[in-house]
């Protein structure tokens, strides 16, 4: 197959040796049958090669991975992220994803070209540019560590189900009231728990609070249909509770969601929820 190969953009030289060094930055399609290669030469190319080498070294250090295993280690980290998200949303215990093991393809360190190819493959897995890989990997590791801690905190708090939540129920007249903190539980699972309690007990009103990091609180409130018929609103109930944790929110009369940024204030917020419940459901 014949290809047309033309370089453009300041390439008029008396001798190609003046180019010195050549580094490809990107390659893309610009139209049917036409590809564009963006590259740098000379001093800029040397600087780019040094940046690639530094990014590769930094990424392997952050991952604590063998250099030739870099894409495999990133794939494992991404799988760990997906697994933790699934477990936090569904209420199960996360499975450990083992780190890549075994001997690297070669006993020697990767050549500059091999390191660049490995970094490019890592960038493709992460959907970022090669030089952005170290920061993206560091952020991904922080996210995974945070989710793992949330799951550990949740497991340490004991089994979580509608039945265990109902153990803390109170009564306001004929209304079963559940106001409690559920440790490290994501909003999706909190909504499921609220629905399960409403199906088991009626009339019922449930407000759950969860600490999701050092500066994040999630709140979910729900009421049964018969309380809606009496004019009660989950949105009205949750609003002052959210303010107590430095946030806000709202939603439908049947279920509302809110957030805040002051986890230390959760006990006070739950007390506000009880006071509000007396006013809303006790009349």
Coordinates of C-alpha atoms in Angstrom, one line a residue:
X1 CA 0.0 0.0 0.0
X2 CA 1.3 3.5 -0.9
X3 CA 1.1 6.2 1.7
X4 CA 1.6 9.9 1.2
X5 CA 3.9 11.3 3.9
X6 CA 4.3 15.0 4.2
X7 CA 5.7 17.0 7.1
X8 CA 4.4 20.5 7.6
X9 CA 5.0 23.3 10.1
X10 CA 8.6 24.7 10.2
X11 CA 10.3 21.7 8.7
X12 CA 12.4 23.5 6.0
X13 CA 15.9 22.4 6.9
X14 CA 19.2 22.2 5.0
X15 CA 20.0 18.8 6.6
X16 CA 17.7 16.4 8.5
X17 CA 20.4 16.0 11.2
X18 CA 19.3 19.5 12.4
X19 CA 16.1 17.8 13.7
X20 CA 18.3 16.0 16.3
X21 CA 15.5 14.3 18.2
X22 CA 11.9 13.4 17.2
X23 CA 9.0 12.6 19.6
X24 CA 5.4 11.9 18.6
X25 CA 2.9 13.6 20.9
X26 CA -0.4 12.4 19.3
X27 CA -2.0 10.8 16.3
X28 CA -5.5 11.3 15.2
X29 CA -7.9 11.1 12.2
X30 CA -8.8 14.4 10.6
X31 CA -10.8 13.1 7.7
X32 CA -11.5 10.0 5.7
X33 CA -8.2 8.3 4.9
X34 CA -6.2 11.1 6.5
X35 CA -4.3 10.8 9.8
X36 CA -2.5 13.6 11.6
X37 CA 0.7 13.1 13.6
X38 CA 1.7 15.8 16.0
X39 CA 5.4 15.7 17.0
X40 CA 8.2 17.9 18.4
X41 CA 11.8 17.9 17.6
X42 CA 15.1 19.2 19.0
X43 CA 15.1 20.6 22.5
X44 CA 11.3 20.3 22.8
X45 CA 11.6 16.6 21.9
X46 CA 14.3 16.0 24.5
X47 CA 12.2 17.8 27.2
X48 CA 9.2 15.7 26.3
X49 CA 11.2 12.5 26.5
X50 CA 12.4 13.5 30.0
X51 CA 8.8 14.2 31.0
X52 CA 7.6 10.8 29.7
X53 CA 10.4 9.1 31.7
X54 CA 9.5 11.0 34.8
X55 CA 5.8 10.2 34.5
X56 CA 6.5 6.6 34.0
X57 CA 8.8 6.4 37.0
X58 CA 6.3 8.3 39.2
X59 CA 3.4 6.1 38.2
X60 CA 5.2 2.8 38.9
X61 CA 6.3 4.2 42.3
X62 CA 2.7 5.3 43.2
X63 CA 1.4 1.8 42.1
X64 CA 4.3 0.0 43.7
X65 CA 4.3 -2.0 40.5
X66 CA 7.0 -3.7 38.4
X67 CA 7.7 -1.4 35.4
X68 CA 6.6 -4.0 32.8
X69 CA 3.4 -4.6 34.7
X70 CA 2.2 -1.0 34.6
X71 CA -0.9 -1.5 32.4
X72 CA -1.8 -4.7 34.3
X73 CA -1.5 -2.9 37.6
X74 CA -3.7 -0.1 36.4
X75 CA -6.3 -2.6 35.1
X76 CA -6.3 -4.3 38.5
X77 CA -6.8 -0.9 40.3
X78 CA -9.7 0.0 38.0
X79 CA -11.3 -3.4 38.7
X80 CA -10.9 -2.8 42.4
X81 CA -12.6 0.6 42.0
X82 CA -15.5 -1.0 40.2
X83 CA -15.8 -3.8 42.7
X84 CA -15.8 -1.4 45.7
X85 CA -18.5 0.8 44.1
X86 CA -20.6 -2.3 43.5
X87 CA -20.2 -3.6 47.0
X88 CA -20.9 -0.2 48.6
X89 CA -24.1 0.2 46.5
X90 CA -25.3 -3.3 47.1
X91 CA -24.5 -4.1 50.7
X92 CA -22.0 -6.9 50.3
X93 CA -18.4 -7.4 51.3
X94 CA -15.8 -6.5 48.7
X95 CA -13.5 -9.1 47.3
X96 CA -9.8 -8.4 47.4
X97 CA -8.3 -7.9 43.9
X98 CA -4.8 -9.3 44.0
X99 CA -1.9 -7.2 42.7
X100 CA -0.1 -8.5 39.6
X101 CA 2.5 -11.0 40.5
X102 CA 5.1 -13.1 38.7
X103 CA 8.3 -12.2 36.8
X104 CA 8.3 -9.3 34.4
X105 CA 8.6 -10.2 30.7
X106 CA 12.3 -9.4 31.0
X107 CA 14.8 -9.0 33.8
X108 CA 16.0 -5.7 32.5
X109 CA 14.5 -2.3 32.9
X110 CA 12.3 -1.1 30.0
X111 CA 14.0 0.9 27.3
X112 CA 12.9 4.5 26.9
X113 CA 10.7 3.4 23.9
X114 CA 9.2 0.5 25.9
X115 CA 8.5 2.9 28.9
X116 CA 6.8 5.3 26.6
X117 CA 4.7 2.5 25.0
X118 CA 3.7 1.2 28.5
X119 CA 2.7 4.7 29.6
X120 CA 0.7 5.3 26.4
X121 CA -1.2 2.0 27.1
X122 CA -1.8 3.1 30.7
X123 CA -3.1 6.5 29.4
X124 CA -5.5 4.6 27.1
X125 CA -6.9 2.6 30.0
X126 CA -7.4 5.8 32.1
X127 CA -8.6 7.9 29.2
X128 CA -6.1 10.7 29.8
X129 CA -2.9 11.9 28.2
X130 CA 0.3 10.1 29.0
X131 CA 1.7 13.0 31.1
X132 CA -1.6 13.1 33.1
X133 CA -1.2 9.4 34.1
X134 CA 0.6 9.9 37.5
X135 CA -2.0 12.4 38.8
X136 CA -4.9 10.3 37.6
X137 CA -3.5 7.1 39.2
X138 CA -2.8 9.0 42.5
X139 CA -6.4 10.3 42.5
X140 CA -7.7 6.8 41.7
X141 CA -5.7 5.3 44.6
X142 CA -7.1 7.9 47.0
X143 CA -10.7 7.1 45.9
X144 CA -10.1 3.3 46.3
X145 CA -8.6 3.8 49.7
X146 CA -11.5 5.9 50.8
X147 CA -14.1 3.4 49.5
X148 CA -12.2 0.6 51.2
X149 CA -12.3 2.4 54.5
X150 CA -16.0 3.1 54.1
X151 CA -16.7 -0.6 53.5
X152 CA -14.5 -1.6 56.5
X153 CA -16.4 0.9 58.7
X154 CA -19.7 -0.5 57.5
X155 CA -18.7 -4.1 58.1
X156 CA -17.4 -3.2 61.6
X157 CA -20.8 -1.7 62.4
X158 CA -22.4 -5.1 61.9
X159 CA -25.0 -6.5 59.6
X160 CA -27.2 -4.0 57.8
X161 CA -30.8 -4.7 56.8
X162 CA -34.3 -3.4 57.3
X163 CA -34.6 -5.6 60.3
X164 CA -31.5 -4.3 62.0
X165 CA -32.5 -0.7 61.3
X166 CA -35.9 -1.3 62.8
X167 CA -34.3 -2.4 66.0
X168 CA -33.7 1.3 66.7
X169 CA -37.3 2.3 65.9
X170 CA -39.3 4.7 68.1
X171 CA -43.0 5.4 68.1
X172 CA -44.7 8.8 67.7
X173 CA -48.4 7.9 68.1
X174 CA -49.1 5.3 65.4
X175 CA -46.0 6.2 63.4
X176 CA -42.9 4.0 63.5
X177 CA -40.0 6.4 63.4
X178 CA -36.5 5.3 62.4
X179 CA -33.7 7.9 62.7
X180 CA -30.2 6.5 62.7
X181 CA -26.7 6.7 61.3
X182 CA -25.6 4.0 58.9
X183 CA -21.8 3.9 58.6
X184 CA -20.2 4.2 55.2
X185 CA -23.4 3.5 53.3
X186 CA -23.9 5.0 49.8
X187 CA -27.1 6.8 48.9
X188 CA -28.3 4.0 46.5
X189 CA -28.3 1.5 49.3
X190 CA -29.8 4.0 51.8
X191 CA -32.7 4.4 49.5
X192 CA -33.2 0.6 49.2
X193 CA -33.2 0.4 53.0
X194 CA -35.8 3.1 53.3
X195 CA -38.0 1.3 50.8
X196 CA -37.6 -2.0 52.6
X197 CA -38.6 -0.4 56.0
X198 CA -41.6 1.3 54.4
X199 CA -42.8 -2.0 52.9
X200 CA -42.5 -3.8 56.3
X201 CA -44.1 -1.2 58.5
X202 CA -46.8 1.4 58.0
X203 CA -47.3 4.2 58.8
X204 CA -43.5 4.8 59.0
X205 CA -41.0 7.6 58.6
X206 CA -37.2 6.9 58.1
X207 CA -34.2 9.2 58.0
X208 CA -30.7 7.8 57.5
X209 CA -27.4 9.6 57.7
X210 CA -24.1 8.3 56.4
X211 CA -20.6 9.7 56.7
X212 CA -18.8 9.4 53.3
X213 CA -15.4 10.8 53.9
X214 CA -13.9 13.5 56.1
X215 CA -16.1 16.2 54.7
X216 CA -19.2 14.6 53.2
X217 CA -22.5 13.5 54.7
X218 CA -25.4 11.9 52.8
X219 CA -29.0 12.0 54.1
X220 CA -32.0 10.1 52.9
X221 CA -35.5 10.5 54.3
X222 CA -38.7 8.6 53.3
X223 CA -42.2 8.4 54.5
X224 CA -45.0 5.9 53.8
X225 CA -47.9 6.7 51.5
X226 CA -50.4 7.0 54.4
X227 CA -48.3 9.8 55.9
X228 CA -48.2 11.5 52.5
X229 CA -52.0 11.4 52.5
X230 CA -51.9 13.2 55.8
X231 CA -49.9 16.0 54.2
X232 CA -46.5 15.1 55.5
X233 CA -43.4 15.7 53.3
X234 CA -40.0 14.0 53.4
X235 CA -38.5 17.1 51.8
X236 CA -39.8 19.4 54.5
X237 CA -38.4 16.9 57.1
X238 CA -34.9 16.6 55.7
X239 CA -34.2 20.3 55.0
X240 CA -33.4 21.5 58.5
X241 CA -31.5 18.3 59.2
X242 CA -29.3 19.0 56.2
X243 CA -28.7 22.5 57.4
X244 CA -27.4 21.0 60.7
X245 CA -24.6 19.3 58.8
X246 CA -23.8 22.3 56.7
X247 CA -25.7 21.4 53.6
X248 CA -29.0 21.3 51.9
X249 CA -31.3 19.3 49.7
X250 CA -34.9 18.2 49.1
X251 CA -37.0 16.0 46.9
X252 CA -40.4 14.4 46.6
X253 CA -42.9 14.2 49.4
X254 CA -42.3 10.5 49.6
X255 CA -38.5 10.5 49.5
X256 CA -35.9 13.2 49.7
X257 CA -32.1 13.3 49.6
X258 CA -29.7 15.9 51.0
X259 CA -26.0 16.3 51.8
X260 CA -23.6 18.1 54.0
X261 CA -20.0 18.7 54.7
X262 CA -19.8 18.4 58.5
X263 CA -19.8 14.7 59.5
X264 CA -19.0 15.6 63.2
X265 CA -22.4 17.3 63.4
X266 CA -24.4 14.1 62.5
X267 CA -25.5 13.4 66.1
X268 CA -26.9 17.0 66.4
X269 CA -28.5 16.6 63.0
X270 CA -30.3 13.4 64.1
X271 CA -31.6 15.2 67.2
X272 CA -32.9 17.9 64.9
X273 CA -34.6 15.1 62.9
X274 CA -36.3 13.8 66.0
X275 CA -37.5 17.3 67.0
X276 CA -38.9 17.9 63.5
X277 CA -40.6 14.5 63.5
X278 CA -42.5 15.4 66.6
X279 CA -43.8 18.5 64.9
X280 CA -44.6 16.8 61.5
X281 CA -45.8 13.4 62.6
X282 CA -46.9 13.9 66.2
X283 CA -49.8 16.3 65.4

